[in-house]
Amino acid sequence: MSLRQARSWTPFWIAFGVIFPALVLAGLSIFLSFRMTQAVEEGSARYNRYVAHMVSEGYEEVLFGLVHRAIAPAENVARSGGGEHEIRQALRVRSALLHDPTWFTVDQLMDMTLIVVDGQPVVYTFDPVSRPGRVFAGMLLRGPQGDVLGSGGWWLDPRQLLVANLSEVVDLRMADNPRTYGGTESTRSLSVALMSRSGDEIARIREPAHARTGHLLWLEGPFEGFGVRVTASAGAPVAWLRGVVSFEVALIGLMVLVISTAVVFALRYTAQQLQLAQHKSSFVSNVSHELKTPISLIRLAVETLEMRRISGPQDQERFLRTIGREVDRLGHLVDNILDFARTEAGKREFHFAPTDLAAVTQGVLDSFRPRLEDQGFQTQVSLPPDLPPVRADAHAIGQCLTNLLDNAIKYSRERKEVRVSAEAKDGSVALSVSDRGVGIAERDQRRIFEQFVRLDESLVHEVKGAGVGLALADHIVRAHGGRIEVQSVPGEGSVFTILLPVAGGASVERSRAAVGSG
Ligand code: ADP
């Protein structure tokens, strides 16, 4: 597989091998969690309905128990043949809930409703006109022969009875059966609320926490118009499970985020490695090309000299100059590559000493002069005589400058102008090399300092290079505690500036003053 193919397939495999399974697993576990919640919710809703019915039955039993206990004296009077007056007397009981003892004759019983609680008939009726909001609840009274004489009972406030007996009905009567219906819920952990006709809550046991499964049952018979709403409270399994599922969903979301971030980093890393591999392979072909060209030129010149095919001493001079120039070029290339390899391996050592940058620059310029002149460059040099010394390895800095000057020459077209200048500013010495060459687009200005990077412009292809000159220069300058800056406009030219800190804290102000006065 070629590098290009590897490049286009790698993201796909990483995405397919990691993100896809992660998403499937996350989706599956979220789906299962929701299915589980749904099942528990369904069970809970059924259980809430069941409890509401139990509460309704519980209230009827409370009413029956109350009336049954209170009617006992009147029953005795009736069975022993007592008259209506004695029965009415026996109905007078002391009770907070039972008011207005009342006696209905058999004829009046026709308009009343009868329910059977615990096998015993209980009669009830409403009288919205003269007793609004009240219900009559009573029992049938029989004479000595067992014949029904009528019904004795009381007018009571159903709301008062419901509120007063809520905890009795919910917590005491159902306490024996705390875990019913599949064992997932307990009456101990439910919220039970009493509702009025208008839908207002009038009493409640425990806070409701999971309204979705709540069940409202409208009561019937003597408690008509009131309702019981049963809902899972915070302690109920359904409410607990909802919390667990929310936590799990958040956790899965976080996991997916972490995996995606890791994949993005992996993709970026792979892309970088592939790009580096690509650069390395073009580096090899660039270098072999770079080596072959000067060797061929030198061979040609040497053969010409050997065969004495030259027409005079000027020709000889010219061929010798060519040989010298190409040997320099080879030497420069080999130096760059070897130094780059040493730097990469972390084996390069620098010998720092206070260095006069103007002298180093002058030396490099002298070695470049023949090439600059040969190629018709206009060179402008501006080196202040009293630049403060910098702490540097003179050879290494010379190499950086050589690379910058070499580039300035290589990437110049019609306008052959090179300017080298130095100045002290803000505790550093800035050494700039400017050209009026092809320039560098802004988006490439960081990239050119990476190893093996050569820009893909058509013009650059005509120019020889290995793509390590700037990477090496950048490394050297950083090792000196400085940096390289580039300013460039495509088609206009470029300015590369090496900034190096002044040696031993020599005052920039002083050196500036010296420049000013000099
Ligand atoms: P090379 O051996 O290719 O010159 P460098 O590391 O010195 O390698 O430079 C990297 C790339 O930066 C070059 O290939 C070129 O595209 C660009 N570059 C460097 N200097 C200049 C310049 N003065 N003008 C325009 N482009 C430049």
mmCIF file of C-alpha atoms in Angstrom, residues 141-150:
data_model
loop_
_atom_site.group_PDB
_atom_site.id
_atom_site.type_symbol
_atom_site.label_atom_id
_atom_site.label_comp_id
_atom_site.label_asym_id
_atom_site.label_seq_id
_atom_site.Cartn_x
_atom_site.Cartn_y
_atom_site.Cartn_z
ATOM 1 C CA LEU A 141 -81.684 -1.969 62.883
ATOM 2 C CA ARG A 142 -83.864 -5.032 63.438
ATOM 3 C CA GLY A 143 -86.637 -5.674 65.975
ATOM 4 C CA PRO A 144 -87.030 -8.708 68.306
ATOM 5 C CA GLN A 145 -88.424 -10.792 65.373
ATOM 6 C CA GLY A 146 -85.570 -9.856 63.067
ATOM 7 C CA ASP A 147 -87.696 -7.499 60.936
ATOM 8 C CA VAL A 148 -86.012 -4.319 59.693
ATOM 9 C CA LEU A 149 -87.279 -1.302 61.651
ATOM 10 C CA GLY A 150 -85.281 1.366 59.852
#
